Amino acid sequence: MQVFKFGGASVKDAEGVQNVARVMQLMGAENKVMVVSAMGKTTNALEHIIDLYFAKDKMLHQAISDLKDYHYSILNNLFETKAHPAYTKLNYFMDELEVFLDRNKSPNYDYVYDQIVCFGELISTSLVSQYLKSVGIKNTWLDCRNLIDTDDTYRDAKVNWKRTQTKIKAHVDAGELFITQGFIGSDENNFTTTLGREGSDYTAAIFAYCLDAENVSIWKDVPGVLNGDPNVFKDTVLLNKISYEEAIELAFYGASVIHPKTLQPLQQKEIPLFVKSFYNPENAGTAVQRASLIEPLVPCYIVKKNLVLLSLSALDFSFFVEENMSEIFALFHKYQIKVDLIQNSAISFSVCVDNKFKNIDKLIEFLKAKFKVTYNKGVSLYTIRHFDQDAIDRIEKDKEILLKQTTRETIQFVVNE
Ligand code: ASP
Ligand code: MG
């Protein structure tokens, strides 16, 4: 079996869906599991819907109807007749979404979030499945929530590998083409869970691991993994080969091209991961596999934006000791704050953290009771792997550097932007 993952950008409009069909025709539609994300920016649109819902904002119904229209317009461009079953699927899921919002009593944001965002993937996969059938590509649609078994950590659910493997093996047979959703799963009580934003790559890896797949291909609008985001950095080059370890490092530092959790299951079974262009499916792209470092060996640039640099020292100017740190890390965990960089001195401790769950203000308030706290919001973290002086000069030029840290292979800068 092979696992193909198509992200939101690949199915953002009717041409995109038609192109996915072209890729499948070219690559052969047997022996494959296709994992497909929500179309275009649908997940963001659903996040907005959730916020409107909690705010009891009257724009909620408009936002829902805009989302429906977006999908309708794709269908109108794909199918000749409105009698096509794809329309029924779309209506069905949009109705389910509204029924949930009507009936829900839970004030638990994360739980509600997962019950709503899943519709992006459920709709996109149904529409893609229907379209492929209409052009003669036989396939079976699977509701991934019956396959990916997780705990109930909504928005960041942990996979139960054993149960997931049993279910996947029971539902997926070699020889056919299966289409399923990325990013979603379900907990013990059959409530929908999600694996974290951009989690569809991870889903592809879960399928590959459970099926002992030959390889995974992630189809993107870029030629493969570049040594930097071309929207941020000039003169980027394509990396032909990357070792698992190096790819894990790059993902850890924030290279958004591969989701950090995706690589570990693949590495364990040495399943190669290809990152390829859905515009040029014949091109080799990038292979992440058992290899040495990267080829070609060039500096790799990564930037994470909108972080918070937090510096703490004891109120009485005493030393900053292990006990303080373990207390602080327990708090980071409690407030779901991810730490990107740590630097400590005798009397102070600085961390660059993300604020994905928007808990930072609460945490800062809490910390102020015990520590002297200073912070900068909206900072960026630049990382260069395999740096040289030229690469450093490129980043340091015209920037206000708040903090700098060097290790053997990596240099990082926290920048005020
Ligand atoms: N649709 C989800 C997101 O945009 C999952 C994914 O695309 O990987 O985060
Ligand atoms: Mg996406």
XYZ file of N, CA and C in Angstrom, residues 89-348:
780
model
N -24.435 15.038 -0.061
C -23.417 14.865 1.003
C -23.135 16.204 1.664
N -22.927 17.220 0.839
C -22.619 18.532 1.390
C -23.755 19.011 2.305
N -24.988 18.887 1.812
C -26.136 19.328 2.619
C -26.223 18.547 3.920
N -25.952 17.258 3.819
C -26.041 16.401 4.994
C -25.079 16.889 6.091
N -23.821 17.111 5.714
C -22.849 17.514 6.733
C -23.113 18.931 7.248
N -23.538 19.822 6.367
C -23.832 21.181 6.832
C -25.020 21.156 7.810
N -25.993 20.287 7.536
C -27.127 20.158 8.465
C -26.662 19.628 9.814
N -25.804 18.610 9.757
C -25.271 18.029 11.002
C -24.582 19.094 11.845
N -23.812 19.937 11.169
C -23.092 21.004 11.858
C -24.090 21.918 12.579
N -25.127 22.307 11.875
C -26.097 23.223 12.479
C -26.876 22.556 13.609
N -27.187 21.279 13.426
C -27.889 20.549 14.482
C -27.024 20.520 15.737
N -25.734 20.262 15.543
C -24.847 20.232 16.713
C -24.875 21.584 17.442
N -24.739 22.651 16.679
C -24.708 23.980 17.312
C -26.022 24.292 18.030
N -27.115 23.852 17.445
C -28.417 24.080 18.074
C -28.536 23.351 19.396
N -28.059 22.112 19.404
C -28.311 21.253 20.556
C -27.248 21.334 21.623
N -26.057 21.771 21.238
C -24.948 21.703 22.183
C -25.205 22.515 23.457
N -24.829 21.898 24.564
C -24.949 22.603 25.843
C -23.568 22.772 26.478
N -22.575 22.103 25.898
C -21.259 22.108 26.539
C -20.573 23.458 26.384
N -20.036 23.982 27.483
C -19.276 25.225 27.399
C -17.790 24.944 27.134
N -17.438 23.668 26.992
C -16.033 23.286 26.826
C -15.568 23.625 25.403
N -14.789 24.685 25.305
C -14.365 25.200 23.997
C -13.667 24.115 23.161
N -12.716 23.424 23.767
C -11.927 22.454 23.001
C -12.803 21.304 22.476
N -13.719 20.881 23.298
C -14.638 19.816 22.883
C -15.508 20.300 21.717
N -16.093 21.471 21.866
C -16.963 22.005 20.813
C -16.157 22.210 19.526
N -14.948 22.703 19.694
C -14.055 22.933 18.554
C -13.938 21.666 17.702
N -13.634 20.565 18.355
C -13.428 19.322 17.603
C -14.708 18.819 16.931
N -15.863 19.033 17.621
C -17.114 18.548 17.024
C -17.458 19.366 15.776
N -16.909 20.568 15.669
C -17.215 21.446 14.542
C -16.152 21.404 13.438
N -14.880 21.526 13.800
C -13.858 21.601 12.729
C -13.831 20.358 11.861
N -14.228 19.224 12.426
C -14.176 17.967 11.666
C -14.983 18.050 10.367
N -15.978 18.934 10.308
C -16.811 18.988 9.111
C -16.023 19.431 7.870
N -14.972 20.183 8.059
C -14.136 20.579 6.923
C -13.604 19.356 6.193
N -13.064 18.423 6.955
C -12.494 17.203 6.384
C -13.585 16.250 5.883
N -14.670 16.141 6.659
C -15.743 15.214 6.254
C -16.327 15.657 4.914
N -16.502 16.960 4.754
C -17.054 17.465 3.495
C -16.046 17.299 2.360
N -14.819 17.739 2.572
C -13.858 17.698 1.461
C -13.653 16.270 0.950
N -13.517 15.318 1.880
C -13.265 13.940 1.425
C -14.484 13.377 0.699
N -15.679 13.747 1.156
C -16.876 13.243 0.463
C -16.939 13.792 -0.953
N -16.618 15.083 -1.080
C -16.705 15.690 -2.408
C -15.629 15.132 -3.340
N -14.431 14.976 -2.809
C -13.346 14.434 -3.640
C -13.684 13.001 -4.052
N -14.182 12.231 -3.094
C -14.549 10.845 -3.401
C -15.604 10.804 -4.515
N -16.606 11.660 -4.395
C -17.668 11.701 -5.406
C -17.119 12.128 -6.767
N -16.240 13.113 -6.743
C -15.704 13.581 -8.019
C -14.862 12.489 -8.682
N -14.010 11.822 -7.905
C -13.174 10.763 -8.487
C -14.063 9.674 -9.098
N -15.125 9.328 -8.396
C -16.050 8.326 -8.948
C -16.611 8.809 -10.281
N -16.946 10.093 -10.336
C -17.572 10.626 -11.560
C -16.621 10.611 -12.753
N -15.311 10.567 -12.494
C -14.372 10.469 -13.623
C -13.804 9.047 -13.743
N -14.472 8.115 -13.111
C -14.125 6.703 -13.307
C -13.067 6.161 -12.370
N -12.731 6.905 -11.311
C -11.750 6.377 -10.345
C -12.519 5.793 -9.160
N -12.570 4.472 -9.139
C -13.327 3.776 -8.096
C -12.665 4.002 -6.740
N -13.460 4.256 -5.728
C -12.857 4.436 -4.408
C -13.881 4.188 -3.311
N -13.362 3.944 -2.125
C -14.224 3.767 -0.955
C -13.932 4.876 0.038
N -14.982 5.562 0.473
C -14.843 6.640 1.459
C -14.920 6.048 2.853
N -13.990 6.438 3.693
C -14.004 5.948 5.076
C -14.129 7.111 6.045
N -14.952 6.949 7.069
C -15.015 7.933 8.151
C -13.891 7.582 9.126
N -12.904 8.437 9.116
C -11.684 8.186 9.863
C -11.926 8.079 11.365
N -13.048 8.640 11.821
C -13.359 8.587 13.248
C -13.638 7.164 13.708
N -13.957 6.284 12.742
C -14.124 4.873 13.101
C -12.799 4.128 13.107
N -11.733 4.799 12.706
C -10.445 4.125 12.576
C -9.380 4.659 13.532
N -9.317 5.973 13.660
C -8.284 6.574 14.515
C -8.862 6.740 15.925
N -8.320 5.931 16.815
C -8.810 5.862 18.176
C -7.908 6.727 19.069
N -8.506 7.682 19.771
C -7.676 8.594 20.570
C -8.210 8.729 21.994
N -7.434 9.435 22.808
C -7.945 9.821 24.128
C -8.843 11.043 23.949
N -9.277 11.653 25.051
C -10.212 12.776 24.896
C -9.544 14.131 25.140
N -8.265 14.237 24.809
C -7.617 15.546 24.847
C -8.028 16.291 23.582
N -9.181 16.953 23.656
C -9.693 17.626 22.462
C -8.693 18.653 21.958
N -8.592 18.757 20.668
C -7.679 19.645 19.932
C -6.226 19.178 19.943
N -5.895 18.168 20.699
C -4.512 17.690 20.720
C -4.515 16.227 21.152
N -5.402 15.457 20.542
C -5.659 14.103 21.011
C -4.471 13.171 20.776
N -4.289 12.239 21.711
C -3.208 11.249 21.606
C -3.783 9.947 21.042
N -3.048 9.378 20.097
C -3.524 8.182 19.402
C -3.299 6.934 20.246
N -4.305 6.089 20.298
C -4.134 4.754 20.863
C -3.716 3.855 19.692
N -2.425 3.572 19.626
C -1.869 2.915 18.434
C -2.392 1.504 18.240
N -2.530 0.795 19.342
C -2.929 -0.606 19.230
C -4.336 -0.717 18.645
N -5.249 0.050 19.275
C -6.638 -0.031 18.814
C -6.774 0.526 17.404
N -6.017 1.578 17.118
C -6.073 2.182 15.784
C -5.593 1.183 14.730
N -4.501 0.514 15.020
C -3.956 -0.445 14.049
C -4.961 -1.563 13.766
N -5.580 -2.065 14.811
C -6.563 -3.140 14.625
C -7.693 -2.671 13.712
N -8.184 -1.461 13.990
C -9.306 -0.956 13.197
C -8.904 -0.690 11.757
N -7.746 -0.075 11.567
C -7.311 0.238 10.198
C -7.138 -1.058 9.409
N -6.509 -2.032 10.033
C -6.294 -3.300 9.317
C -7.613 -3.972 8.963
N -8.618 -3.780 9.817
C -9.905 -4.421 9.551
C -10.669 -3.742 8.418
N -10.382 -2.465 8.168
C -11.172 -1.720 7.175
C -10.470 -1.493 5.838
N -9.164 -1.576 5.842
C -8.421 -1.228 4.620
C -7.780 -2.477 4.028
N -8.142 -2.783 2.789
C -7.530 -3.936 2.118
C -6.676 -3.448 0.968
N -5.639 -4.224 0.682
C -4.783 -3.912 -0.466
C -5.615 -4.034 -1.741
N -5.174 -3.375 -2.773
C -5.830 -3.512 -4.069
C -6.748 -2.354 -4.403
N -7.314 -1.745 -3.363
C -8.316 -0.708 -3.640
C -7.790 0.695 -3.371
N -8.665 1.673 -3.653
C -8.363 3.056 -3.274
C -9.337 3.485 -2.187
N -8.791 3.940 -1.076
C -9.608 4.442 0.030
C -9.363 5.933 0.194
N -10.439 6.645 0.494
C -10.301 8.085 0.752
C -10.771 8.371 2.160
N -9.927 9.035 2.926
C -10.341 9.363 4.287
C -9.813 10.722 4.717
N -10.256 11.170 5.890
C -9.927 12.505 6.376
C -8.601 12.510 7.120
N -7.900 13.599 7.007
C -6.778 13.809 7.903
C -7.291 14.420 9.185
N -6.412 14.447 10.208
C -6.593 15.362 11.336
C -7.613 14.916 12.384
N -8.582 14.044 12.020
C -9.631 13.747 12.995
C -9.595 12.299 13.472
N -10.170 12.080 14.628
C -10.289 10.742 15.194
C -11.485 10.746 16.123
N -11.570 9.735 16.989
C -12.643 9.807 17.981
C -12.198 9.158 19.285
N -12.845 9.580 20.367
C -12.463 9.066 21.683
C -13.358 7.886 22.066
N -13.178 7.432 23.283
C -13.884 6.250 23.774
C -15.401 6.380 23.685
N -15.894 7.617 23.860
C -17.336 7.835 23.812
C -17.825 8.221 22.424
N -16.944 8.010 21.441
C -17.271 8.325 20.046
C -17.461 9.806 19.758
N -16.925 10.655 20.620
C -16.905 12.077 20.278
C -15.708 12.318 19.369
N -15.885 13.274 18.477
C -14.802 13.569 17.542
C -13.646 14.246 18.274
N -12.442 13.879 17.887
C -11.237 14.524 18.419
C -10.401 15.001 17.240
N -9.476 15.922 17.492
C -8.533 16.282 16.426
C -7.105 16.188 16.954
N -6.195 16.050 16.003
C -4.805 15.765 16.363
C -3.939 17.015 16.397
N -4.559 18.191 16.348
C -3.780 19.448 16.313
C -3.769 20.008 14.908
N -3.755 21.338 14.802
C -3.778 21.989 13.486
C -2.689 21.404 12.598
N -2.981 21.315 11.346
C -2.069 20.754 10.344
C -1.787 19.279 10.614
N -2.715 18.614 11.276
C -2.469 17.232 11.674
C -2.686 16.174 10.597
N -3.040 16.583 9.392
C -3.340 15.573 8.372
C -2.115 14.774 7.917
N -0.957 15.411 7.922
C 0.260 14.657 7.583
C 0.445 13.519 8.587
N 0.164 13.846 9.834
C 0.310 12.860 10.896
C -0.644 11.688 10.647
N -1.872 11.998 10.239
C -2.825 10.934 9.915
C -2.256 10.033 8.827
N -1.651 10.641 7.811
C -1.067 9.836 6.729
C -0.010 8.895 7.301
N 0.791 9.402 8.230
C 1.839 8.568 8.838
C 1.230 7.453 9.686
N 0.120 7.758 10.354
C -0.550 6.732 11.175
C -1.022 5.589 10.269
N -1.643 5.939 9.153
C -2.086 4.897 8.212
C -0.893 4.095 7.693
N 0.153 4.798 7.330
C 1.323 4.110 6.767
C 1.905 3.139 7.794
N 2.016 3.597 9.016
C 2.573 2.765 10.078
C 1.703 1.525 10.284
N 0.410 1.744 10.394
C -0.499 0.639 10.708
C -0.605 -0.360 9.562
N -0.392 0.107 8.349
C -0.517 -0.776 7.182
C 0.831 -1.274 6.676
N 1.909 -0.902 7.355
C 3.264 -1.185 6.861
C 3.383 -0.755 5.403
N 2.981 0.463 5.141
C 2.957 0.949 3.754
C 4.367 1.026 3.183
N 4.403 0.986 1.856
C 5.673 1.086 1.141
C 6.259 2.495 1.301
N 5.395 3.503 1.185
C 5.839 4.891 1.347
C 4.636 5.813 1.528
N 4.964 7.052 1.879
C 3.939 8.090 2.010
C 4.322 9.231 1.076
N 3.362 9.767 0.336
C 3.639 10.973 -0.458
C 2.746 12.094 0.033
N 3.371 13.226 0.308
C 2.610 14.418 0.666
C 2.655 15.336 -0.546
N 1.480 15.601 -1.123
C 1.415 16.399 -2.365
C 1.190 17.859 -2.030
N 2.084 18.695 -2.525
C 2.055 20.111 -2.126
C 2.158 21.040 -3.322
N 1.984 22.339 -3.040
C 2.120 23.316 -4.113
C 3.555 23.824 -4.247
N 4.477 23.166 -3.585
C 5.905 23.488 -3.728
C 6.594 22.242 -4.282
N 7.786 22.395 -4.879
C 8.427 21.232 -5.512
C 8.902 20.167 -4.530
N 8.922 20.472 -3.242
C 9.404 19.515 -2.242
C 9.758 20.313 -1.004
N 10.704 19.807 -0.214
C 11.143 20.575 0.949
C 12.261 21.507 0.494
N 12.075 22.777 0.689
C 13.096 23.756 0.333
C 13.907 24.091 1.589
N 15.028 24.766 1.411
C 15.842 25.105 2.594
C 15.320 26.344 3.320
N 14.124 26.793 2.957
C 13.496 27.921 3.646
C 12.149 28.158 2.995
N 11.272 28.840 3.714
C 9.963 29.169 3.151
C 10.156 30.243 2.084
N 9.819 29.933 0.828
C 10.069 30.899 -0.253
C 9.287 32.206 -0.085
N 8.235 32.194 0.760
C 7.512 33.444 1.011
C 8.286 34.370 1.942
N 9.267 33.810 2.637
C 10.024 34.606 3.603
C 11.475 34.807 3.158
N 12.059 33.751 2.589
C 13.486 33.790 2.254
C 13.694 33.749 0.745
N 14.717 34.488 0.313
C 15.018 34.519 -1.130
C 15.939 33.369 -1.502
N 16.004 33.026 -2.783
C 16.957 32.051 -3.331
C 16.943 30.722 -2.598
N 15.767 30.175 -2.396
C 15.715 28.877 -1.719
C 16.095 27.755 -2.692
N 16.602 26.662 -2.149
C 16.941 25.504 -2.992
C 16.175 24.274 -2.520
N 15.960 23.356 -3.443
C 15.235 22.124 -3.129
C 16.185 21.140 -2.455
N 15.731 20.550 -1.364
C 16.516 19.495 -0.728
C 16.082 18.165 -1.346
N 17.035 17.420 -1.890
C 16.678 16.160 -2.549
C 16.429 15.045 -1.541
N 17.321 15.000 -0.554
C 17.192 13.939 0.454
C 17.402 14.514 1.835
N 16.633 14.016 2.768
C 16.791 14.421 4.169
C 16.674 13.171 5.023
N 17.546 13.055 6.007
C 17.409 11.916 6.922
C 16.209 12.167 7.834
N 15.678 11.096 8.415
C 14.559 11.263 9.349
C 14.954 12.213 10.474
N 16.155 12.004 11.005
C 16.573 12.791 12.168
C 16.608 14.271 11.821
N 17.180 14.565 10.649
C 17.292 15.963 10.253
C 15.898 16.562 10.004
N 15.028 15.780 9.382
C 13.664 16.274 9.114
C 12.928 16.526 10.422
N 13.163 15.661 11.415
C 12.531 15.864 12.724
C 13.049 17.160 13.346
N 14.364 17.382 13.222
C 14.935 18.636 13.734
C 14.302 19.838 13.035
N 14.231 19.788 11.706
C 13.675 20.924 10.948
C 12.224 21.175 11.344
N 11.468 20.099 11.477
C 10.063 20.245 11.864
C 9.965 20.805 13.277
N 10.838 20.337 14.143
C 10.845 20.814 15.529
C 11.054 22.324 15.588
N 11.979 22.805 14.767
C 12.257 24.244 14.776
C 11.169 25.044 14.059
N 10.258 24.344 13.409
C 9.111 25.062 12.855
C 9.004 25.033 11.343
N 9.804 24.216 10.667
C 9.655 24.104 9.212
C 8.255 23.548 8.979
N 7.394 24.340 8.362
C 5.985 23.961 8.353
C 5.696 22.924 7.276
N 6.715 22.568 6.517
C 6.452 21.670 5.400
C 6.107 20.255 5.860
N 6.611 19.848 7.000
C 6.233 18.530 7.538
C 5.813 18.702 8.996
N 4.683 18.131 9.337
C 4.179 18.229 10.706
C 5.102 17.441 11.647
N 5.509 18.065 12.766
C 6.508 17.437 13.645
C 6.212 15.993 14.054
N 4.950 15.693 14.329
C 4.655 14.340 14.826
C 4.662 13.279 13.720
N 4.711 13.762 12.475
C 4.542 12.854 11.342
C 5.692 11.868 11.188
N 6.891 12.324 11.534
C 8.067 11.546 11.136
C 8.377 10.357 12.037
N 8.107 10.482 13.325
C 8.497 9.390 14.229
C 7.927 8.024 13.844
N 6.615 7.924 13.592
C 6.108 6.590 13.217
C 6.733 6.063 11.933
N 7.042 6.967 11.007
C 7.637 6.528 9.740
C 9.068 6.064 9.957
N 9.781 6.816 10.772
C 11.169 6.456 11.049
C 11.245 5.081 11.701
N 10.317 4.814 12.610
C 10.339 3.538 13.323
C 10.305 2.363 12.379
N 9.541 2.496 11.293
C 9.444 1.381 10.349
C 10.220 1.659 9.066
N 11.004 2.722 9.078
C 11.786 3.119 7.900
C 10.936 3.208 6.644
N 9.786 3.826 6.777
C 8.915 4.053 5.622
C 9.293 5.404 5.017
N 9.729 5.441 3.746
C 10.126 6.727 3.160
C 8.939 7.675 2.989
N 9.220 8.955 3.173
C 8.208 9.995 2.982
C 8.652 10.882 1.821
N 7.786 10.997 0.810
C 8.101 11.883 -0.307
C 7.267 13.145 -0.205
N 7.901 14.265 -0.434
C 7.160 15.531 -0.523
C 7.243 15.942 -1.982
N 6.086 15.988 -2.640
C 6.093 16.178 -4.089
C 5.112 17.267 -4.510
N 5.328 17.760 -5.722
C 4.481 18.831 -6.237
C 3.269 18.259 -6.958
N 2.073 18.710 -6.579
C 0.901 18.204 -7.300
C 0.762 18.854 -8.673
N 1.579 19.871 -8.947
C 1.599 20.443 -10.301
C 2.494 19.622 -11.227
N 3.557 19.040 -10.637
C 4.512 18.271 -11.444
C 4.738 16.904 -10.809
N 3.713 16.041 -10.894
C 3.790 14.769 -10.157
C 4.946 13.865 -10.607
N 5.467 14.099 -11.822
C 6.563 13.224 -12.292
C 7.873 13.556 -11.580
N 8.006 14.779 -11.071
C 9.281 15.162 -10.455
C 9.498 14.453 -9.125
N 10.786 14.216 -8.839
C 11.111 13.392 -7.667
C 10.749 14.067 -6.342
N 10.817 15.373 -6.266
C 10.541 16.062 -5.003
C 11.631 15.784 -3.978
N 11.217 15.694 -2.731
C 12.173 15.439 -1.640
C 11.853 14.084 -1.025
N 12.900 13.321 -0.751
C 12.694 12.050 -0.047
C 13.231 12.171 1.368
N 12.373 11.880 2.338
C 12.836 11.790 3.720
C 12.962 10.303 4.003
N 14.158 9.878 4.275
C 14.385 8.442 4.426
C 15.636 8.219 5.266
N 16.024 6.970 5.384
C 17.273 6.697 6.071
C 18.390 7.207 5.180
N 19.094 8.208 5.638
C 20.124 8.845 4.808
C 21.022 9.635 5.744
N 22.067 10.219 5.157
C 22.883 11.050 6.028
C 22.475 12.509 5.857
N 22.129 13.137 6.976
C 21.799 14.565 7.034
C 20.923 15.048 5.889
N 21.446 16.008 5.096
C 20.662 16.512 3.975
C 21.519 16.570 2.729
N 20.851 16.524 1.596
C 21.547 16.593 0.314
C 20.743 17.520 -0.594
N 21.289 18.614 -1.079
C 22.642 19.141 -0.812
C 22.743 19.735 0.598
N 23.968 19.752 1.122
C 24.185 20.291 2.466
C 24.292 21.814 2.399
N 23.184 22.483 2.696
C 23.132 23.951 2.652
C 22.490 24.451 3.954
N 22.684 25.705 4.305
C 21.985 26.224 5.484
C 20.473 26.156 5.282
N 19.748 25.788 6.324
C 18.278 25.750 6.250
C 17.726 26.816 7.187
N 16.795 27.602 6.662
C 16.256 28.744 7.410
C 14.816 28.447 7.821
N 14.531 28.706 9.085
C 13.162 28.481 9.565
C 12.744 29.694 10.391
N 11.539 30.126 10.205
C 11.057 31.224 11.050
C 9.714 30.860 11.661
N 9.589 31.143 12.951
C 8.298 30.992 13.642
C 7.895 32.385 14.087
N 6.703 32.796 13.725
C 6.280 34.164 14.048
C 5.277 34.182 15.190
N 5.078 35.380 15.684
C 4.060 35.612 16.700
C 4.258 34.791 17.974
N 5.488 34.797 18.470
C 5.795 34.102 19.724
C 5.926 35.133 20.845
N 6.133 34.623 22.038
C 6.301 35.508 23.192
C 7.637 35.185 23.846
N 8.445 36.217 24.065
C 9.693 36.031 24.812
C 9.416 36.444 26.252
N 9.620 35.494 27.139
C 9.253 35.680 28.540
C 10.518 35.554 29.376
N 10.817 36.539 30.213
C 11.993 36.437 31.089
C 11.561 36.548 32.536
N 12.085 35.643 33.322
C 11.689 35.587 34.731
C 12.911 35.662 35.623
N 12.773 36.369 36.717
C 13.808 36.277 37.747
C 13.110 36.298 39.105
N 13.846 35.850 40.101
C 13.233 35.781 41.434
C 13.001 37.200 41.956
N 11.937 37.394 42.711
C 11.597 38.740 43.208
C 12.666 39.290 44.145
N 13.357 38.385 44.855
C 14.351 38.832 45.830
C 15.783 38.740 45.282
N 15.941 38.648 43.946
C 17.254 38.564 43.288
C 18.061 37.348 43.714
N 17.384 36.353 44.253
C 18.115 35.126 44.577
C 18.370 34.354 43.283
N 19.155 33.293 43.388
C 19.474 32.527 42.187
C 18.256 31.817 41.642
N 18.314 31.603 40.336
C 17.225 30.893 39.670
C 17.599 29.414 39.639
N 16.916 28.617 40.383
C 17.356 27.226 40.555
C 16.381 26.231 39.939
N 16.820 24.967 39.957
C 16.044 23.890 39.337
C 14.594 23.862 39.830
N 14.456 24.159 41.117
C 13.124 24.096 41.686
C 12.179 25.086 40.994
N 12.687 26.325 40.745
C 11.875 27.320 40.044
C 11.509 26.800 38.658
N 12.527 26.220 38.006
C 12.305 25.790 36.621
C 11.272 24.688 36.540
N 11.360 23.725 37.456
C 10.404 22.620 37.350
C 8.993 23.141 37.617
N 8.888 24.103 38.498
C 7.580 24.700 38.780
C 7.046 25.400 37.515
N 7.941 26.124 36.855
C 7.515 26.877 35.659
C 7.130 25.929 34.522
N 7.904 24.880 34.363
C 7.566 23.938 33.282
C 6.239 23.230 33.538
N 5.974 22.970 34.806
C 4.669 22.366 35.126
C 3.553 23.329 34.723
N 3.807 24.631 34.929
C 2.794 25.629 34.552
C 2.624 25.712 33.028
N 3.744 25.661 32.307
C 3.646 25.671 30.839
C 2.764 24.520 30.370
N 2.989 23.385 30.986
C 2.215 22.212 30.602
C 0.735 22.450 30.907
N 0.478 22.950 32.092
C -0.905 23.182 32.522
C -1.618 24.174 31.592
N -0.904 25.220 31.187
C -1.532 26.249 30.351
C -1.366 25.954 28.843
N -0.917 24.763 28.508
C -0.749 24.320 27.112
C 0.133 25.274 26.301
N 1.244 25.654 26.925
C 2.151 26.568 26.239
C 3.379 25.794 25.786
N 3.693 25.901 24.487
C 4.826 25.128 23.964
C 6.082 25.995 23.976
N 7.143 25.387 24.444
C 8.395 26.116 24.614
C 9.280 25.887 23.391
N 9.745 26.971 22.778
C 10.583 26.850 21.582
C 12.060 27.058 21.858
N 12.368 27.798 22.894
C 13.784 28.066 23.182
C 13.931 28.421 24.660
N 15.021 27.965 25.242
C 15.263 28.208 26.673
C 16.662 28.796 26.837
N 16.792 29.814 27.662
C 18.129 30.296 28.003
C 18.086 30.693 29.473
N 19.071 30.224 30.229
C 19.036 30.650 31.628
C 20.393 31.131 32.093
N 20.365 32.039 33.070
C 21.589 32.523 33.703
C 21.401 32.325 35.196
N 22.334 32.839 35.968
C 22.254 32.618 37.414
C 20.969 33.186 38.008
N 20.588 34.365 37.534
C 19.446 35.003 38.199
C 18.208 35.127 37.314
N 18.342 34.751 36.049
C 17.130 34.855 35.232
C 16.984 33.690 34.272
